[in-house]
Every structure is written in C-alpha cells, then in structure tokens.
mmCIF file of C-alpha atoms in Angstrom:
data_model
loop_
_atom_site.group_PDB
_atom_site.id
_atom_site.type_symbol
_atom_site.label_atom_id
_atom_site.label_comp_id
_atom_site.label_asym_id
_atom_site.label_seq_id
_atom_site.Cartn_x
_atom_site.Cartn_y
_atom_site.Cartn_z
ATOM 1 C CA UNK A 181 13.823 -38.045 -51.775
ATOM 2 C CA UNK A 182 11.035 -36.636 -49.678
ATOM 3 C CA UNK A 183 10.218 -33.084 -48.747
ATOM 4 C CA UNK A 184 7.500 -31.046 -47.139
ATOM 5 C CA UNK A 185 6.685 -27.441 -47.896
ATOM 6 C CA UNK A 186 4.657 -25.113 -45.737
ATOM 7 C CA UNK A 187 4.605 -21.938 -47.779
ATOM 8 C CA UNK A 188 3.075 -19.650 -45.171
ATOM 9 C CA UNK A 189 5.429 -18.773 -42.337
ATOM 10 C CA UNK A 190 2.707 -16.750 -40.607
ATOM 11 C CA UNK A 191 -1.088 -16.782 -40.729
ATOM 12 C CA UNK A 192 -3.195 -14.306 -38.797
ATOM 13 C CA UNK A 193 -6.960 -14.296 -38.548
ATOM 14 C CA UNK A 194 -9.757 -13.355 -36.181
ATOM 15 C CA UNK A 195 -11.541 -15.688 -33.848
ATOM 16 C CA UNK A 196 -14.560 -17.237 -35.526
ATOM 17 C CA UNK A 197 -13.015 -17.289 -38.959
ATOM 18 C CA UNK A 198 -12.129 -20.451 -40.813
ATOM 19 C CA UNK A 199 -8.510 -21.410 -40.909
ATOM 20 C CA UNK A 200 -6.615 -23.368 -43.507
ATOM 21 C CA UNK A 201 -2.902 -24.032 -43.235
ATOM 22 C CA UNK A 202 -1.207 -25.200 -46.380
ATOM 23 C CA UNK A 203 1.116 -28.134 -46.790
ATOM 24 C CA UNK A 204 2.491 -29.684 -49.940
ATOM 25 C CA UNK A 205 4.786 -32.634 -50.231
ATOM 26 C CA UNK A 206 7.071 -34.417 -52.609
ATOM 27 C CA UNK A 207 7.458 -38.161 -52.428
ATOM 28 C CA UNK A 208 7.633 -40.825 -55.085
ATOM 29 C CA UNK A 209 5.407 -43.345 -53.302
ATOM 30 C CA UNK A 210 2.294 -43.205 -51.156
ATOM 31 C CA UNK A 211 3.079 -40.869 -48.259
ATOM 32 C CA UNK A 212 2.164 -40.959 -44.634
ATOM 33 C CA UNK A 213 1.234 -37.417 -43.661
ATOM 34 C CA UNK A 214 0.850 -35.805 -40.277
ATOM 35 C CA UNK A 215 0.065 -32.539 -38.583
ATOM 36 C CA UNK A 216 1.524 -31.553 -35.240
ATOM 37 C CA UNK A 217 1.057 -28.476 -33.083
ATOM 38 C CA UNK A 218 3.630 -26.805 -30.878
ATOM 39 C CA UNK A 219 2.602 -24.270 -28.270
ATOM 40 C CA UNK A 220 5.238 -21.779 -27.097
ATOM 41 C CA UNK A 221 7.811 -23.396 -24.861
ATOM 42 C CA UNK A 222 6.313 -26.842 -25.305
ATOM 43 C CA UNK A 223 6.932 -30.019 -27.213
ATOM 44 C CA UNK A 224 4.996 -31.249 -30.218
ATOM 45 C CA UNK A 225 1.529 -32.712 -29.983
ATOM 46 C CA UNK A 226 -0.016 -34.996 -32.561
ATOM 47 C CA UNK A 227 -3.128 -33.637 -34.304
ATOM 48 C CA UNK A 228 -3.958 -36.062 -37.084
ATOM 49 C CA UNK A 229 -2.601 -38.406 -39.717
ATOM 50 C CA UNK A 230 -3.338 -39.675 -43.177
ATOM 51 C CA UNK A 231 -2.163 -43.182 -43.921
ATOM 52 C CA UNK A 232 -4.705 -44.493 -46.401
ATOM 53 C CA UNK A 233 -8.432 -44.453 -47.022
ATOM 54 C CA UNK A 234 -10.705 -41.438 -46.758
ATOM 55 C CA UNK A 235 -9.104 -38.277 -48.026
ATOM 56 C CA UNK A 236 -10.522 -36.218 -45.171
ATOM 57 C CA UNK A 237 -9.164 -37.142 -41.796
ATOM 58 C CA UNK A 238 -10.307 -35.785 -38.485
ATOM 59 C CA UNK A 239 -8.060 -35.240 -35.543
ATOM 60 C CA UNK A 240 -7.906 -33.765 -32.108
ATOM 61 C CA UNK A 241 -8.901 -30.249 -31.052
ATOM 62 C CA UNK A 242 -11.495 -30.024 -33.842
ATOM 63 C CA UNK A 243 -8.999 -30.093 -36.695
ATOM 64 C CA UNK A 244 -9.302 -31.957 -39.949
ATOM 65 C CA UNK A 245 -7.131 -32.250 -43.025
ATOM 66 C CA UNK A 246 -7.724 -33.177 -46.625
ATOM 67 C CA UNK A 247 -5.314 -35.295 -48.614
ATOM 68 C CA UNK A 248 -5.241 -34.353 -52.293
ATOM 69 C CA UNK A 249 -3.058 -36.593 -54.369
ATOM 70 C CA UNK A 250 -3.767 -34.537 -57.482
ATOM 71 C CA UNK A 251 -1.783 -31.584 -56.191
ATOM 72 C CA UNK A 252 0.243 -33.300 -53.459
ATOM 73 C CA UNK A 253 -1.320 -31.337 -50.664
ATOM 74 C CA UNK A 254 -2.463 -32.012 -47.133
ATOM 75 C CA UNK A 255 -4.023 -28.828 -45.802
ATOM 76 C CA UNK A 256 -5.145 -28.430 -42.219
ATOM 77 C CA UNK A 257 -8.542 -26.901 -41.537
ATOM 78 C CA UNK A 258 -10.686 -25.785 -38.669
ATOM 79 C CA UNK A 259 -13.849 -23.761 -38.384
ATOM 80 C CA UNK A 260 -14.329 -21.699 -36.392
ATOM 81 C CA UNK A 261 -10.895 -20.814 -35.126
ATOM 82 C CA UNK A 262 -10.406 -19.991 -31.474
ATOM 83 C CA UNK A 263 -7.792 -17.771 -29.898
ATOM 84 C CA UNK A 264 -6.418 -20.847 -28.114
ATOM 85 C CA UNK A 265 -5.468 -22.280 -31.511
ATOM 86 C CA UNK A 266 -2.624 -19.784 -31.680
ATOM 87 C CA UNK A 267 0.519 -21.889 -31.972
ATOM 88 C CA UNK A 268 2.998 -23.205 -34.501
ATOM 89 C CA UNK A 269 1.805 -25.989 -36.763
ATOM 90 C CA UNK A 270 4.021 -28.487 -38.482
ATOM 91 C CA UNK A 271 3.213 -30.742 -41.370
ATOM 92 C CA UNK A 272 5.291 -33.920 -41.567
ATOM 93 C CA UNK A 273 5.893 -36.616 -44.145
ATOM 94 C CA UNK A 274 6.994 -40.146 -43.510
ATOM 95 C CA UNK A 275 8.088 -42.468 -46.232
ATOM 96 C CA UNK A 276 8.403 -46.219 -45.988
ATOM 97 C CA UNK A 277 10.792 -47.169 -43.203
ATOM 98 C CA UNK A 278 11.743 -43.545 -42.678
ATOM 99 C CA UNK A 279 11.374 -41.221 -39.762
ATOM 100 C CA UNK A 280 9.075 -38.219 -40.226
ATOM 101 C CA UNK A 281 10.474 -35.145 -41.881
ATOM 102 C CA UNK A 282 8.953 -31.834 -40.928
ATOM 103 C CA UNK A 283 8.054 -28.725 -42.857
ATOM 104 C CA UNK A 284 9.229 -25.315 -41.743
ATOM 105 C CA UNK A 285 6.038 -24.725 -39.808
ATOM 106 C CA UNK A 286 3.306 -22.084 -39.885
ATOM 107 C CA UNK A 287 2.857 -19.746 -36.968
ATOM 108 C CA UNK A 288 -0.853 -19.185 -36.472
ATOM 109 C CA UNK A 289 -2.142 -16.175 -34.601
ATOM 110 C CA UNK A 290 -5.846 -16.010 -33.857
ATOM 111 C CA UNK A 291 -6.937 -12.608 -32.625
ATOM 112 C CA UNK A 292 -9.856 -12.425 -30.210
ATOM 113 C CA UNK B 293 0.715 -44.118 -26.304
ATOM 114 C CA UNK B 294 4.297 -43.600 -25.253
ATOM 115 C CA UNK B 295 5.541 -41.152 -22.653
ATOM 116 C CA UNK B 296 9.064 -39.874 -23.137
ATOM 117 C CA UNK B 297 11.140 -38.159 -20.473
ATOM 118 C CA UNK B 298 14.270 -36.171 -21.072
ATOM 119 C CA UNK B 299 16.981 -35.110 -18.712
ATOM 120 C CA UNK B 300 18.109 -32.410 -18.259
ATOM 121 C CA UNK B 301 15.335 -29.991 -19.162
ATOM 122 C CA UNK B 302 17.923 -27.379 -19.938
ATOM 123 C CA UNK B 303 21.647 -26.979 -19.745
ATOM 124 C CA UNK B 304 24.217 -24.257 -20.131
ATOM 125 C CA UNK B 305 27.754 -25.226 -21.011
ATOM 126 C CA UNK B 306 31.000 -23.693 -22.165
ATOM 127 C CA UNK B 307 32.314 -24.042 -25.679
ATOM 128 C CA UNK B 308 34.469 -27.099 -26.143
ATOM 129 C CA UNK B 309 32.804 -29.185 -23.485
ATOM 130 C CA UNK B 310 30.593 -32.239 -23.951
ATOM 131 C CA UNK B 311 27.202 -32.940 -22.510
ATOM 132 C CA UNK B 312 24.741 -35.818 -22.449
ATOM 133 C CA UNK B 313 20.990 -35.759 -22.924
ATOM 134 C CA UNK B 314 19.039 -38.746 -21.735
ATOM 135 C CA UNK B 315 15.713 -39.995 -23.064
ATOM 136 C CA UNK B 316 13.616 -42.587 -21.268
ATOM 137 C CA UNK B 317 10.410 -44.163 -22.548
ATOM 138 C CA UNK B 318 7.712 -45.540 -20.260
ATOM 139 C CA UNK B 319 7.387 -48.609 -22.475
ATOM 140 C CA UNK B 320 9.526 -50.509 -24.914
ATOM 141 C CA UNK B 321 9.910 -48.859 -28.295
ATOM 142 C CA UNK B 322 11.606 -50.108 -31.407
ATOM 143 C CA UNK B 323 13.087 -46.875 -32.707
ATOM 144 C CA UNK B 324 14.020 -43.639 -31.073
ATOM 145 C CA UNK B 325 14.624 -40.506 -33.082
ATOM 146 C CA UNK B 326 16.515 -37.385 -32.177
ATOM 147 C CA UNK B 327 15.564 -33.982 -33.539
ATOM 148 C CA UNK B 328 17.167 -30.557 -33.310
ATOM 149 C CA UNK B 329 15.085 -27.405 -33.295
ATOM 150 C CA UNK B 330 16.534 -23.921 -33.469
ATOM 151 C CA UNK B 331 14.464 -21.122 -32.067
ATOM 152 C CA UNK B 332 11.151 -20.761 -33.909
ATOM 153 C CA UNK B 333 12.278 -23.068 -36.676
ATOM 154 C CA UNK B 334 11.543 -26.534 -37.937
ATOM 155 C CA UNK B 335 12.623 -29.827 -36.448
ATOM 156 C CA UNK B 336 15.594 -31.396 -38.137
ATOM 157 C CA UNK B 337 15.958 -35.145 -37.897
ATOM 158 C CA UNK B 338 19.415 -35.905 -36.570
ATOM 159 C CA UNK B 339 19.443 -39.675 -36.304
ATOM 160 C CA UNK B 340 17.466 -42.845 -35.796
ATOM 161 C CA UNK B 341 18.524 -45.191 -33.014
ATOM 162 C CA UNK B 342 17.518 -48.828 -32.754
ATOM 163 C CA UNK B 343 18.428 -51.089 -29.890
ATOM 164 C CA UNK B 344 21.759 -52.818 -30.136
ATOM 165 C CA UNK B 345 22.846 -51.200 -33.369
ATOM 166 C CA UNK B 346 24.654 -48.078 -34.396
ATOM 167 C CA UNK B 347 22.504 -45.037 -34.960
ATOM 168 C CA UNK B 348 21.776 -43.936 -38.502
ATOM 169 C CA UNK B 349 22.663 -40.287 -39.008
ATOM 170 C CA UNK B 350 21.101 -37.773 -41.370
ATOM 171 C CA UNK B 351 23.066 -35.493 -43.606
ATOM 172 C CA UNK B 352 24.769 -32.777 -41.610
ATOM 173 C CA UNK B 353 25.000 -34.814 -38.406
ATOM 174 C CA UNK B 354 27.877 -37.124 -37.556
ATOM 175 C CA UNK B 355 28.619 -39.822 -35.067
ATOM 176 C CA UNK B 356 31.736 -38.027 -33.879
ATOM 177 C CA UNK B 357 29.856 -34.846 -33.066
ATOM 178 C CA UNK B 358 26.585 -36.356 -31.835
ATOM 179 C CA UNK B 359 27.188 -39.927 -30.643
ATOM 180 C CA UNK B 360 23.995 -41.730 -29.728
ATOM 181 C CA UNK B 361 23.658 -44.818 -27.616
ATOM 182 C CA UNK B 362 20.656 -47.136 -27.445
ATOM 183 C CA UNK B 363 21.473 -49.813 -24.902
ATOM 184 C CA UNK B 364 17.920 -51.114 -24.467
ATOM 185 C CA UNK B 365 14.362 -50.664 -25.671
ATOM 186 C CA UNK B 366 13.486 -47.833 -23.265
ATOM 187 C CA UNK B 367 16.575 -45.671 -23.178
ATOM 188 C CA UNK B 368 18.759 -43.533 -25.398
ATOM 189 C CA UNK B 369 21.471 -40.954 -24.853
ATOM 190 C CA UNK B 370 22.529 -38.155 -27.162
ATOM 191 C CA UNK B 371 25.943 -36.633 -26.541
ATOM 192 C CA UNK B 372 26.998 -33.277 -27.923
ATOM 193 C CA UNK B 373 30.787 -33.275 -28.272
ATOM 194 C CA UNK B 374 32.934 -30.168 -28.472
ATOM 195 C CA UNK B 375 29.862 -27.997 -28.049
ATOM 196 C CA UNK B 376 29.784 -24.693 -29.928
ATOM 197 C CA UNK B 377 27.383 -21.733 -29.745
ATOM 198 C CA UNK B 378 25.893 -22.953 -33.012
ATOM 199 C CA UNK B 379 24.715 -26.080 -31.207
ATOM 200 C CA UNK B 380 22.476 -23.983 -28.988
ATOM 201 C CA UNK B 381 19.000 -25.281 -29.682
ATOM 202 C CA UNK B 382 16.330 -27.599 -28.337
ATOM 203 C CA UNK B 383 16.875 -31.322 -28.677
ATOM 204 C CA UNK B 384 13.893 -33.658 -28.759
ATOM 205 C CA UNK B 385 13.761 -37.393 -28.562
ATOM 206 C CA UNK B 386 10.842 -39.065 -30.239
ATOM 207 C CA UNK B 387 9.366 -42.476 -30.725
ATOM 208 C CA UNK B 388 6.190 -44.339 -31.514
ATOM 209 C CA UNK B 389 4.186 -47.258 -30.179
ATOM 210 C CA UNK B 390 5.591 -50.738 -30.485
ATOM 211 C CA UNK B 391 2.705 -51.451 -32.796
ATOM 212 C CA UNK B 392 4.128 -49.891 -35.913
ATOM 213 C CA UNK B 393 0.730 -49.464 -37.522
ATOM 214 C CA UNK B 394 -0.175 -46.658 -35.147
ATOM 215 C CA UNK B 395 2.273 -44.318 -36.886
ATOM 216 C CA UNK B 396 1.662 -41.632 -34.299
ATOM 217 C CA UNK B 397 4.873 -40.023 -33.165
ATOM 218 C CA UNK B 398 5.426 -39.019 -29.564
ATOM 219 C CA UNK B 399 7.892 -36.423 -28.391
ATOM 220 C CA UNK B 400 9.783 -35.809 -25.212
ATOM 221 C CA UNK B 401 9.575 -32.375 -23.579
ATOM 222 C CA UNK B 402 12.867 -31.309 -25.084
ATOM 223 C CA UNK B 403 16.225 -30.253 -23.711
ATOM 224 C CA UNK B 404 17.147 -26.622 -24.213
ATOM 225 C CA UNK B 405 20.886 -26.293 -24.653
ATOM 226 C CA UNK B 406 22.784 -23.026 -24.474
ATOM 227 C CA UNK B 407 26.461 -23.057 -25.364
ATOM 228 C CA UNK B 408 28.426 -20.009 -24.242
#
C-alpha cells in the first residue's frame, strides 16, 4: 500500500519569509515523489520530482525539496516566498508501475 | 512534454443522465489516467487506461458507473452514467511522456461537472 500525508491544510506567511510545506509518505519500496501546484481555477502544474540520487532536488519557480528516507519525508521549500506563490500544493507518490497518488494538499497564502 | 485537451470545459446535467468527457493528447502516450477532484480537495485516481485494453479502476470507482474507452494512443473518453449530485466535481485526464523515464505527469485543464 502507498499513501501520502500532508498534515497542514493551510499555511500562511508573509512575503519574504521562508516557506516549508510538509509531506510524508508510506511505501514499502523506493518511492518516486513529486510536488505539483494548483492555482485557483486551474489544472495542476509540475514543480519537481525525486526519483533517485541527490536528496535535494530543484524544480521550477524557485522551489526545491529534500528527500529524507530516515523519516519518510519530502518537504517543499522556497526562500523567499512571494505573494504569487499563493496556491494549493500537492505532494504525490508513485510506486512501481502505479499511477501517482496525491496527498490532501496544502493551501498556501503568502501575504504581501 | 505532453499537451492534453479536454472537452467540454464544463457541463451541467440533470440527475440520471449520462455524459461523456473527452481527452486528447498532442502526442502518443502509453497510459492515460483519470482523476476526480471535489472542490478544494485532493485528486482521487479513478482509473488507468491503456490502449486496446480495459481500464483498471481504483477502489470506489466502477466500470458500470464510469466507463472509460481508450481506442488509440492519443484519445480517451470518460463517461459518467446515471449522474448524481454527488458526482459534481472536476475531472482531469493525465498522462506522461512516451519515454517512461521522464516520470513527469501532465494534466488536462479539467472538466467541471455540475449535476442538478
């Protein structure tokens, strides 16, 4: 079985601050992990992925994420945050030969 | 990358009716996936559709309720049978590059369905 947990439904911070969105996963084998962003009324956009290799992966829009096998996490980070980063962020897990499963999402609000 | 188009963008239908949602890719793709998203919630994987074979459905989704066709490598159709207000949500098709190693998932713009 595979699952993804995003424990924070909402995160609010001020522009210029550092943001970190949490994601933990459960999977018996090596996972493929992803972050996607969804702006209001729009579809999902790919941000970054971890397949193998370096634990820190960089993606689009200035985001990066760190894969930590020790605590099964894949947190998304960005510094500094910008008001345009306000959106909903989804962490996703893909197992071997499986389609991605998504976490519940974290709604990020960045105040100017 | 893969561009996915969906038709219609939105639809309103009466309870008990059926409707079709089409997904077209701008290049050949091995698998197409269908997701359901209720307002402000997560995306739930409904099924995986490969060309020429029956779709594989996830728990909570059935072939009778949500039949999916995949007649070729660029096209898929999701049908919602006997639509109910509880089916009101956004439906996304999704796929990835033919080169499986890319792993990046692409999404269509979504079809917003309202069942009255």
